[in-house]
CSV table of C-alpha atoms (C1' of nucleotides) in Angstrom, one decimal:
chain,number,residue,atom,x,y,z
A,1,MET,CA,-0.9,31.6,-33.5
A,2,SER,CA,-1.5,33.3,-30.2
A,3,ILE,CA,-4.6,31.3,-29.9
A,4,GLN,CA,-2.6,28.1,-29.8
A,5,LYS,CA,-0.3,29.7,-27.3
A,6,ARG,CA,-3.2,30.5,-25.1
A,7,ARG,CA,-4.4,27.0,-25.4
A,8,GLU,CA,-1.1,25.6,-24.3
A,9,ARG,CA,-1.0,28.0,-21.4
A,10,GLU,CA,-4.4,27.0,-20.3
A,11,ARG,CA,-3.5,23.3,-20.7
A,12,ALA,CA,-0.3,23.8,-18.6
A,13,GLU,CA,-2.4,25.7,-16.0
A,14,ARG,CA,-4.8,22.8,-15.8
A,15,GLU,CA,-2.0,20.3,-15.4
A,16,ARG,CA,-0.6,22.4,-12.5
A,17,LEU,CA,-4.1,22.4,-11.1
A,18,ILE,CA,-4.3,18.6,-11.2
A,19,VAL,CA,-1.0,18.2,-9.3
A,20,ALA,CA,-2.0,20.8,-6.8
A,21,ALA,CA,-5.3,19.2,-6.2
A,22,ALA,CA,-3.7,15.8,-5.8
A,23,ARG,CA,-1.2,17.1,-3.3
A,24,GLU,CA,-3.8,19.0,-1.2
A,25,LEU,CA,-6.1,16.0,-1.1
A,26,ALA,CA,-3.2,13.6,-0.2
A,27,GLU,CA,-1.9,15.9,2.5
A,28,ALA,CA,-5.4,16.5,3.9
A,29,GLU,CA,-6.8,12.9,3.8
A,30,GLY,CA,-4.0,10.6,2.7
A,31,TRP,CA,-3.3,9.0,-0.6
A,32,GLU,CA,-6.0,6.4,-0.2
A,33,ALA,CA,-8.5,9.3,-0.5
A,34,VAL,CA,-7.0,10.5,-3.7
A,35,THR,CA,-9.1,8.8,-6.4
A,36,THR,CA,-9.4,9.8,-10.0
A,37,ARG,CA,-13.0,10.6,-9.5
A,38,ARG,CA,-12.4,12.9,-6.6
A,39,LEU,CA,-9.5,14.5,-8.4
A,40,ALA,CA,-11.7,15.1,-11.5
A,41,ALA,CA,-14.4,16.7,-9.3
A,42,GLU,CA,-11.9,18.9,-7.6
A,43,ILE,CA,-10.6,20.4,-10.8
A,44,GLU,CA,-14.2,20.5,-12.2
A,45,TYR,CA,-13.4,18.4,-15.2
A,46,SER,CA,-14.3,14.8,-16.1
A,47,GLN,CA,-12.2,11.8,-15.2
A,48,PRO,CA,-10.7,11.1,-18.7
A,49,VAL,CA,-9.2,14.6,-18.8
A,50,LEU,CA,-6.6,13.4,-16.2
A,51,TYR,CA,-5.5,10.8,-18.7
A,52,SER,CA,-4.8,13.3,-21.4
A,53,HIS,CA,-2.2,14.9,-19.0
A,54,PHE,CA,-0.8,11.9,-17.2
A,55,LYS,CA,-0.4,8.2,-18.1
A,56,GLY,CA,-2.2,7.2,-14.9
A,57,LYS,CA,-2.6,7.9,-11.2
A,58,GLU,CA,1.0,6.8,-10.6
A,59,ALA,CA,2.2,9.6,-12.9
A,60,ILE,CA,0.2,12.2,-11.0
A,61,MET,CA,1.7,10.9,-7.8
A,62,ALA,CA,5.2,11.0,-9.3
A,63,ALA,CA,4.6,14.7,-10.2
A,64,VAL,CA,3.6,15.5,-6.6
A,65,ALA,CA,6.7,13.6,-5.4
A,66,VAL,CA,9.0,15.6,-7.5
A,67,GLU,CA,7.4,18.8,-6.2
A,68,GLY,CA,7.8,17.6,-2.6
A,69,CYS,CA,11.4,16.6,-3.3
A,70,ALA,CA,12.3,20.2,-4.2
A,71,GLU,CA,10.9,21.3,-0.9
A,72,LEU,CA,12.7,18.6,1.1
A,73,ALA,CA,16.0,19.7,-0.6
A,74,ALA,CA,15.3,23.3,0.4
A,75,GLU,CA,14.6,22.4,4.0
A,76,LEU,CA,17.7,20.2,4.2
A,77,ARG,CA,19.8,23.0,2.8
A,78,ALA,CA,18.3,25.6,5.3
A,79,ALA,CA,18.9,23.3,8.2
A,80,ARG,CA,22.5,22.5,7.2
A,81,THR,CA,23.6,26.1,6.6
A,82,ALA,CA,21.9,27.4,9.7
A,83,VAL,CA,24.5,25.8,12.0
A,84,SER,CA,28.3,25.5,12.1
A,85,GLY,CA,30.3,22.4,12.7
A,86,HIS,CA,30.2,19.1,11.1
A,87,ARG,CA,28.5,17.2,13.8
A,88,GLU,CA,25.9,20.0,14.2
A,89,ALA,CA,25.2,20.0,10.5
A,90,LEU,CA,24.7,16.2,10.4
A,91,ALA,CA,22.3,16.4,13.4
A,92,ALA,CA,20.5,19.4,11.9
A,93,VAL,CA,20.0,17.6,8.5
A,94,GLY,CA,18.8,14.5,10.3
A,95,GLU,CA,16.3,16.5,12.3
A,96,ALA,CA,15.1,18.3,9.2
A,97,TYR,CA,14.7,15.1,7.3
A,98,THR,CA,12.6,13.3,9.9
A,99,ALA,CA,10.6,16.5,10.6
A,100,PHE,CA,9.7,16.7,6.9
A,101,ALA,CA,8.6,13.1,7.0
A,102,ARG,CA,6.4,13.8,10.0
A,103,ARG,CA,5.0,17.1,8.8
A,104,ARG,CA,4.3,16.1,5.2
A,105,PRO,CA,3.6,12.4,5.4
A,106,ALA,CA,1.8,12.3,2.1
A,107,LEU,CA,4.7,14.0,0.2
A,108,TYR,CA,7.2,11.8,2.0
A,109,ASP,CA,5.4,8.6,1.1
A,110,ALA,CA,5.0,9.6,-2.6
A,111,ILE,CA,8.8,10.2,-2.7
A,112,PHE,CA,10.2,7.4,-0.6
A,113,THR,CA,7.6,4.8,0.3
A,114,LEU,CA,5.0,4.3,-2.4
A,115,ASP,CA,5.8,2.8,-5.8
A,116,VAL,CA,5.1,5.6,-8.3
A,117,GLY,CA,7.6,4.5,-10.9
A,118,LEU,CA,10.0,7.4,-10.1
A,119,PRO,CA,13.6,6.5,-11.1
A,120,PHE,CA,16.1,6.6,-8.3
A,121,ALA,CA,19.9,6.3,-8.2
A,122,THR,CA,20.2,6.6,-12.0
A,123,PRO,CA,21.0,9.6,-14.2
A,124,GLU,CA,17.3,9.6,-15.2
A,125,ALA,CA,16.2,10.5,-11.7
A,126,PRO,CA,14.8,14.0,-11.5
A,127,ALA,CA,17.1,16.8,-10.6
A,128,GLU,CA,15.1,17.6,-7.5
A,129,LEU,CA,15.9,14.2,-6.1
A,130,TRP,CA,19.6,14.5,-6.8
A,131,GLU,CA,19.5,17.9,-5.1
A,132,ALA,CA,18.0,16.5,-2.0
A,133,PHE,CA,20.5,13.6,-1.9
A,134,GLY,CA,23.3,16.2,-2.5
A,135,GLU,CA,22.2,18.1,0.5
A,136,LEU,CA,22.4,15.0,2.6
A,137,SER,CA,25.8,14.3,1.1
A,138,ARG,CA,27.1,17.7,2.0
A,139,ALA,CA,26.2,17.0,5.6
A,140,VAL,CA,27.5,13.4,5.7
A,141,ALA,CA,30.7,13.6,3.7
A,142,PRO,CA,32.6,15.8,6.2
A,143,VAL,CA,32.2,13.3,9.0
A,144,ALA,CA,33.4,10.3,6.8
A,145,ALA,CA,36.4,8.6,8.3
A,146,GLU,CA,39.6,7.8,6.5
A,147,GLY,CA,38.9,5.4,3.7
A,148,GLU,CA,35.1,5.6,3.9
A,149,ASP,CA,33.3,6.2,0.7
A,150,PRO,CA,31.3,9.4,1.3
A,151,ALA,CA,28.5,8.5,-1.2
A,152,LEU,CA,28.0,5.1,0.5
A,153,LEU,CA,28.1,6.6,3.9
A,154,THR,CA,25.4,9.1,2.8
A,155,GLU,CA,23.2,6.3,1.5
A,156,THR,CA,23.6,4.5,4.7
A,157,TYR,CA,22.8,7.5,6.8
A,158,TRP,CA,19.8,8.3,4.6
A,159,ALA,CA,18.6,4.7,4.9
A,160,ALA,CA,18.8,5.0,8.7
A,161,LEU,CA,16.8,8.3,8.7
A,162,HIS,CA,14.3,6.7,6.4
A,163,GLY,CA,13.9,3.7,8.8
A,164,LEU,CA,13.4,6.0,11.8
A,165,ALA,CA,10.9,8.1,9.9
A,166,THR,CA,8.8,5.3,8.5
A,167,LEU,CA,8.8,3.1,11.6
A,168,THR,CA,7.9,6.0,13.9
A,169,ARG,CA,5.2,7.3,11.7
A,170,SER,CA,3.5,3.9,11.3
A,171,GLY,CA,3.5,3.6,15.1
A,172,ARG,CA,6.0,0.8,15.2
A,173,LEU,CA,8.4,2.9,17.2
A,174,PRO,CA,7.2,5.1,20.0
A,175,GLU,CA,7.1,8.7,19.0
A,176,GLU,CA,8.3,10.2,22.3
A,177,ALA,CA,11.8,8.8,22.1
A,178,HIS,CA,12.4,9.9,18.5
A,179,ALA,CA,14.9,12.7,19.4
A,180,ALA,CA,16.9,10.3,21.6
A,181,ARG,CA,17.1,7.7,18.7
A,182,LEU,CA,18.1,10.4,16.3
A,183,ALA,CA,20.8,11.6,18.7
A,184,LEU,CA,22.2,8.1,19.0
A,185,LEU,CA,22.2,7.7,15.2
A,186,THR,CA,24.0,10.9,14.5
A,187,GLY,CA,26.4,10.3,17.4
A,188,HIS,CA,27.5,7.0,16.0
A,189,PHE,CA,27.9,8.4,12.5
A,190,ALA,CA,29.9,11.4,13.6
A,191,ALA,CA,31.9,9.5,16.0
A,192,GLY,CA,35.4,10.6,14.9
A,193,ALA,CA,34.5,14.1,13.5
A,194,SER,CA,35.0,17.5,14.9
B,1,MET,CA,-19.6,-33.9,22.3
B,2,SER,CA,-16.9,-35.3,20.0
B,3,ILE,CA,-18.8,-34.1,17.0
B,4,GLN,CA,-18.4,-30.5,18.2
B,5,LYS,CA,-14.8,-31.3,18.8
B,6,ARG,CA,-14.3,-32.5,15.3
B,7,ARG,CA,-16.1,-29.4,14.0
B,8,GLU,CA,-13.8,-27.2,16.0
B,9,ARG,CA,-10.8,-29.1,14.6
B,10,GLU,CA,-12.0,-28.8,11.1
B,11,ARG,CA,-12.7,-25.1,11.6
B,12,ALA,CA,-9.2,-24.5,13.0
B,13,GLU,CA,-7.7,-26.5,10.1
B,14,ARG,CA,-9.6,-24.3,7.6
B,15,GLU,CA,-8.3,-21.2,9.3
B,16,ARG,CA,-4.8,-22.5,9.0
B,17,LEU,CA,-5.5,-23.2,5.4
B,18,ILE,CA,-6.6,-19.6,4.8
B,19,VAL,CA,-3.4,-18.2,6.3
B,20,ALA,CA,-1.2,-20.6,4.4
B,21,ALA,CA,-2.9,-19.8,1.1
B,22,ALA,CA,-2.6,-16.1,1.8
B,23,ARG,CA,1.0,-16.5,2.5
B,24,GLU,CA,1.8,-18.6,-0.5
B,25,LEU,CA,-0.1,-16.3,-2.8
B,26,ALA,CA,1.6,-13.3,-1.4
B,27,GLU,CA,5.1,-14.8,-1.6
B,28,ALA,CA,4.5,-16.0,-5.1
B,29,GLU,CA,2.8,-13.0,-6.6
B,30,GLY,CA,2.9,-10.2,-4.1
B,31,TRP,CA,0.2,-8.9,-1.8
B,32,GLU,CA,-1.6,-7.0,-4.6
B,33,ALA,CA,-2.4,-10.4,-6.1
B,34,VAL,CA,-4.0,-11.6,-2.8
B,35,THR,CA,-7.7,-10.8,-3.2
B,36,THR,CA,-10.5,-12.3,-1.2
B,37,ARG,CA,-11.8,-14.0,-4.3
B,38,ARG,CA,-8.6,-15.7,-5.2
B,39,LEU,CA,-8.1,-16.7,-1.6
B,40,ALA,CA,-11.6,-18.2,-1.5
B,41,ALA,CA,-11.0,-20.1,-4.7
B,42,GLU,CA,-7.7,-21.4,-3.3
B,43,ILE,CA,-9.2,-22.9,-0.2
B,44,GLU,CA,-12.2,-24.1,-2.3
B,45,TYR,CA,-14.8,-22.2,-0.2
B,46,SER,CA,-16.9,-19.1,-1.0
B,47,GLN,CA,-15.7,-15.6,-0.2
B,48,PRO,CA,-17.9,-15.0,2.9
B,49,VAL,CA,-16.3,-17.9,4.7
B,50,LEU,CA,-13.2,-15.8,5.1
B,51,TYR,CA,-15.1,-13.3,7.1
B,52,SER,CA,-16.3,-15.9,9.5
B,53,HIS,CA,-12.7,-16.5,10.4
B,54,PHE,CA,-11.2,-13.0,10.1
B,55,LYS,CA,-12.6,-9.5,10.4
B,56,GLY,CA,-11.3,-8.6,7.0
B,57,LYS,CA,-8.3,-8.9,4.7
B,58,GLU,CA,-6.2,-6.9,7.1
B,59,ALA,CA,-6.7,-9.5,9.8
B,60,ILE,CA,-5.6,-12.3,7.4
B,61,MET,CA,-2.5,-10.3,6.6
B,62,ALA,CA,-1.8,-9.8,10.2
B,63,ALA,CA,-2.0,-13.5,10.8
B,64,VAL,CA,0.6,-14.1,8.1
B,65,ALA,CA,2.7,-11.3,9.6
B,66,VAL,CA,2.8,-13.0,13.0
B,67,GLU,CA,3.8,-16.3,11.4
B,68,GLY,CA,6.6,-14.6,9.5
B,69,CYS,CA,7.7,-12.9,12.6
B,70,ALA,CA,8.4,-16.2,14.3
B,71,GLU,CA,10.6,-17.2,11.4
B,72,LEU,CA,12.5,-14.0,11.4
B,73,ALA,CA,13.1,-14.4,15.1
B,74,ALA,CA,14.5,-17.9,14.5
B,75,GLU,CA,16.7,-16.8,11.7
B,76,LEU,CA,18.1,-13.9,13.7
B,77,ARG,CA,18.8,-16.2,16.7
B,78,ALA,CA,20.5,-18.7,14.4
B,79,ALA,CA,22.7,-16.0,12.9
B,80,ARG,CA,23.6,-14.5,16.3
B,81,THR,CA,24.5,-17.8,17.9
B,82,ALA,CA,26.5,-19.0,14.9
B,83,VAL,CA,29.4,-16.6,15.5
B,84,SER,CA,31.4,-15.4,18.4
B,85,GLY,CA,32.3,-11.9,19.3
B,86,HIS,CA,30.0,-8.9,19.8
B,87,ARG,CA,30.9,-7.2,16.5
B,88,GLU,CA,30.5,-10.4,14.6
B,89,ALA,CA,27.1,-11.1,16.2
B,90,LEU,CA,25.9,-7.6,15.3
B,91,ALA,CA,27.0,-8.0,11.7
B,92,ALA,CA,25.5,-11.4,11.5
B,93,VAL,CA,22.2,-10.3,12.8
B,94,GLY,CA,22.2,-7.3,10.4
B,95,GLU,CA,23.0,-9.6,7.5
B,96,ALA,CA,20.3,-12.1,8.5
B,97,TYR,CA,17.7,-9.3,8.9
B,98,THR,CA,18.3,-7.7,5.5
B,99,ALA,CA,18.5,-11.2,3.9
B,100,PHE,CA,15.1,-12.1,5.3
B,101,ALA,CA,13.7,-8.9,3.9
B,102,ARG,CA,15.1,-9.7,0.5
B,103,ARG,CA,14.2,-13.4,0.5
B,104,ARG,CA,10.7,-13.0,1.9
B,105,PRO,CA,9.5,-9.6,0.7
B,106,ALA,CA,5.9,-10.4,1.2
B,107,LEU,CA,6.3,-11.5,4.8
B,108,TYR,CA,8.6,-8.6,5.5
B,109,ASP,CA,6.1,-6.1,4.1
B,110,ALA,CA,3.2,-7.6,6.1
B,111,ILE,CA,5.2,-7.3,9.3
B,112,PHE,CA,7.0,-4.0,8.8
B,113,THR,CA,5.7,-2.0,5.9
B,114,LEU,CA,2.0,-2.5,5.3
B,115,ASP,CA,-0.6,-1.3,7.7
B,116,VAL,CA,-2.3,-4.4,8.9
B,117,GLY,CA,-3.4,-3.2,12.3
B,118,LEU,CA,-0.7,-5.2,14.2
B,119,PRO,CA,0.1,-3.6,17.6
B,120,PHE,CA,3.8,-2.7,18.0
B,121,ALA,CA,5.8,-1.5,20.9
B,122,THR,CA,3.0,-2.2,23.4
B,123,PRO,CA,2.3,-5.2,25.7
B,124,GLU,CA,-0.4,-6.2,23.3
B,125,ALA,CA,2.1,-6.8,20.5
B,126,PRO,CA,2.3,-10.6,19.7
B,127,ALA,CA,5.0,-12.6,21.4
B,128,GLU,CA,6.6,-13.5,18.1
B,129,LEU,CA,7.3,-9.8,17.5
B,130,TRP,CA,8.8,-9.3,20.9
B,131,GLU,CA,10.9,-12.3,20.3
B,132,ALA,CA,12.3,-11.0,17.1
B,133,PHE,CA,13.0,-7.6,18.7
B,134,GLY,CA,14.7,-9.5,21.6
B,135,GLU,CA,17.0,-11.2,19.2
B,136,LEU,CA,18.0,-7.9,17.8
B,137,SER,CA,18.5,-6.6,21.3
B,138,ARG,CA,20.7,-9.4,22.3
B,139,ALA,CA,23.0,-8.5,19.4
B,140,VAL,CA,22.9,-4.8,20.0
B,141,ALA,CA,23.1,-4.4,23.7
B,142,PRO,CA,26.6,-5.8,24.1
B,143,VAL,CA,28.0,-3.1,21.8
B,144,ALA,CA,26.2,-0.2,23.6
B,145,ALA,CA,28.6,2.4,24.9
B,146,GLU,CA,28.7,3.6,28.5
B,147,GLY,CA,25.5,5.5,29.3
B,148,GLU,CA,23.7,4.4,26.1
B,149,ASP,CA,20.2,2.9,26.6
B,150,PRO,CA,20.4,-0.6,25.0
B,151,ALA,CA,16.7,-0.6,24.1
B,152,LEU,CA,16.9,2.7,22.3
B,153,LEU,CA,20.1,1.7,20.6
B,154,THR,CA,18.4,-1.5,19.4
B,155,GLU,CA,15.5,0.5,18.0
B,156,THR,CA,17.9,2.8,16.2
B,157,TYR,CA,19.8,-0.1,14.7
B,158,TRP,CA,16.6,-1.8,13.7
B,159,ALA,CA,15.4,1.3,12.0
B,160,ALA,CA,18.6,1.6,10.1
B,161,LEU,CA,18.3,-2.0,8.9
B,162,HIS,CA,14.7,-1.4,8.0
B,163,GLY,CA,15.7,1.6,5.9
B,164,LEU,CA,18.4,-0.3,4.1
B,165,ALA,CA,16.1,-3.2,3.5
B,166,THR,CA,13.1,-1.2,2.1
B,167,LEU,CA,15.1,1.4,0.1
B,168,THR,CA,17.2,-1.4,-1.5
B,169,ARG,CA,14.2,-3.5,-2.3
B,170,SER,CA,12.2,-0.7,-3.9
B,171,GLY,CA,15.2,0.1,-6.1
B,172,ARG,CA,15.9,3.4,-4.5
B,173,LEU,CA,19.4,2.1,-3.4
B,174,PRO,CA,21.5,0.1,-5.8
B,175,GLU,CA,21.5,-3.5,-4.8
B,176,GLU,CA,25.2,-4.2,-5.5
B,177,ALA,CA,26.6,-2.0,-2.7
B,178,HIS,CA,24.3,-3.4,-0.1
B,179,ALA,CA,27.0,-5.4,1.7
B,180,ALA,CA,29.2,-2.3,1.8
B,181,ARG,CA,26.5,-0.1,3.3
B,182,LEU,CA,25.7,-2.8,5.9
B,183,ALA,CA,29.3,-3.0,6.8
B,184,LEU,CA,29.4,0.8,7.3
B,185,LEU,CA,26.4,0.7,9.5
B,186,THR,CA,27.5,-2.1,11.7
B,187,GLY,CA,31.0,-0.6,11.9
B,188,HIS,CA,29.6,2.7,13.2
B,189,PHE,CA,27.3,1.0,15.7
B,190,ALA,CA,30.0,-1.3,17.1
B,191,ALA,CA,32.7,1.4,17.0
B,192,GLY,CA,33.9,1.0,20.6
B,193,ALA,CA,33.2,-2.7,21.1
B,194,SER,CA,35.3,-5.7,21.2
C,1,DC,C1',-18.8,27.4,-46.4
C,2,DA,C1',-17.8,22.2,-46.2
C,3,DG,C1',-14.8,18.8,-44.2
C,4,DA,C1',-11.3,17.3,-41.0
C,5,DT,C1',-9.4,17.3,-36.4
C,6,DT,C1',-9.2,18.1,-31.8
C,7,DG,C1',-11.0,17.9,-26.9
C,8,DG,C1',-14.0,16.7,-23.4
C,9,DC,C1',-17.9,14.2,-22.3
C,10,DT,C1',-21.0,10.0,-21.0
C,11,DA,C1',-21.1,5.4,-20.2
C,12,DG,C1',-19.3,1.2,-19.1
C,13,DC,C1',-15.7,-2.7,-18.2
C,14,DG,C1',-13.5,-5.6,-15.0
C,15,DC,C1',-11.9,-5.6,-10.8
C,16,DT,C1',-11.8,-4.7,-5.5
C,17,DG,C1',-13.4,-5.5,-0.2
C,18,DC,C1',-17.4,-6.6,1.9
C,19,DT,C1',-22.4,-8.0,3.2
C,20,DA,C1',-27.5,-9.1,3.1
C,21,DG,C1',-30.4,-12.7,2.7
C,22,DC,C1',-31.5,-17.4,1.6
C,23,DA,C1',-31.1,-22.3,1.6
C,24,DT,C1',-29.7,-26.6,3.8
C,25,DC,C1',-28.0,-29.6,7.3
C,26,DG,C1',-27.8,-31.6,11.8
C,27,DC,C1',-28.7,-31.2,16.8
C,28,DG,C1',-32.0,-31.1,20.9
C,29,DG,C1',-36.5,-31.4,23.0
C,30,DT,C1',-40.9,-33.7,23.2
D,1,DA,C1',-39.4,-40.7,15.8
D,2,DC,C1',-40.1,-36.4,14.4
D,3,DC,C1',-40.3,-31.5,14.3
D,4,DG,C1',-38.4,-26.9,15.1
D,5,DC,C1',-34.4,-24.2,15.4
D,6,DG,C1',-29.8,-22.6,15.2
D,7,DA,C1',-25.6,-22.8,12.8
D,8,DT,C1',-23.2,-22.8,8.4
D,9,DG,C1',-22.0,-21.8,3.8
D,10,DC,C1',-23.9,-20.3,-0.4
D,11,DT,C1',-25.5,-16.8,-4.3
D,12,DA,C1',-26.0,-12.4,-5.5
D,13,DG,C1',-25.2,-7.8,-5.2
D,14,DC,C1',-23.4,-3.0,-3.4
D,15,DA,C1',-20.4,0.8,-3.7
D,16,DG,C1',-16.3,2.2,-5.3
D,17,DC,C1',-11.7,1.6,-7.8
D,18,DG,C1',-8.5,2.7,-12.2
D,19,DC,C1',-9.0,3.1,-16.8
D,20,DT,C1',-11.0,3.4,-21.7
D,21,DA,C1',-14.2,3.1,-25.9
D,22,DG,C1',-16.9,5.9,-28.5
D,23,DC,C1',-19.7,9.9,-29.3
D,24,DC,C1',-20.6,14.8,-30.0
D,25,DA,C1',-19.6,19.5,-30.4
D,26,DA,C1',-16.6,23.2,-31.2
D,27,DT,C1',-12.7,24.7,-33.7
D,28,DC,C1',-9.3,25.0,-37.4
D,29,DT,C1',-8.2,24.2,-42.5
D,30,DG,C1',-8.7,24.2,-47.6
DNA sequence: CAGATTGGCTAGCGCTGCTAGCATCGCGGT
DNA sequence: ACCGCGATGCTAGCAGCGCTAGCCAATCTG
């Protein structure tokens, strides 16, 4: 029996290895450099082994995305709880969000840009994703005006941050004015709050 | 002499054909269906002919993007000039922008999402792009508050629209509440305007 | 100890963007 | 009028992609 247990352990360890290798490669050279061949070489197994763990490349990327999501949630929480005041919290979360997108572009893309078949906005979405959205929500809800749906306002603020992050990173918005744009955004969203 | 002229004409016509075929294919089946082989078959020439007109697939996509940009600019202008009042114009432009993204996803992606080597936010950016941004600007600037940089505010509003458009289209935001989110956004940006 | 089952491998399929090298066609000079 | 030459578009192929069929060995089971 313990032999089977060991096997399972080794198998789980190898799966962890695959995800870690995919993440490292993506963060170092971008997702276009992450091929199943390179990934297989990295973990020192043959290509088909990957397919005994994941349905395909997309599933591997989705696993990396979920991992990154947990980190994003943690960073948002840290930013939010480090300041006091609703406006300050909103600004801090916005700053943390765009900083994450800038510092971990591969993770960010896996979560929010690329199509990896990850369910969103449904109960089947991974808990890490809900947690990250919850952190955004805890920063946005307090600045919601009378009669505004906090969830909708969170979605809107999130979308705005996403737009800033992606357009800036792709070079479509000049990098140097990022802070100023973020300030404008948070200012307009926290217009009537303390 | 007129033979060379005819040749040039035919060549220009063929180039137009390539871009048109790429656009049609992309709009009908998405960019992943646009391969150089299918494109060549569509224009009834061999593959290498494409490379005598464009440096590569990216350049073809960029040409489609510029074309789409002109249409986006026209639609934004139409939306803006069809209503009166600054708030109304801002809302109309926002609606037109997200509608364009939804109705012409392939064009939108070529312009704003995919990396096709198109210069942005520099003098080398194509005139069509500047024109589209100018239309946004004409809608945003009138609602800028005292001391706010209209250009920066335009960029921020644009980024927010881009976020809404991309997240909604990729299924990360539920479609049905799009109008409500757009209303929240424009409301917050036009807070102090007439 | 023989037979069944599992697990990882090699090899290969059909596709991608792109290019080298070869024909053929038509212009310009003698 | 004809011949050489440059331009033009073709066939064929390269290297790499995601993914899978089928084999072979090692392990578990009766």
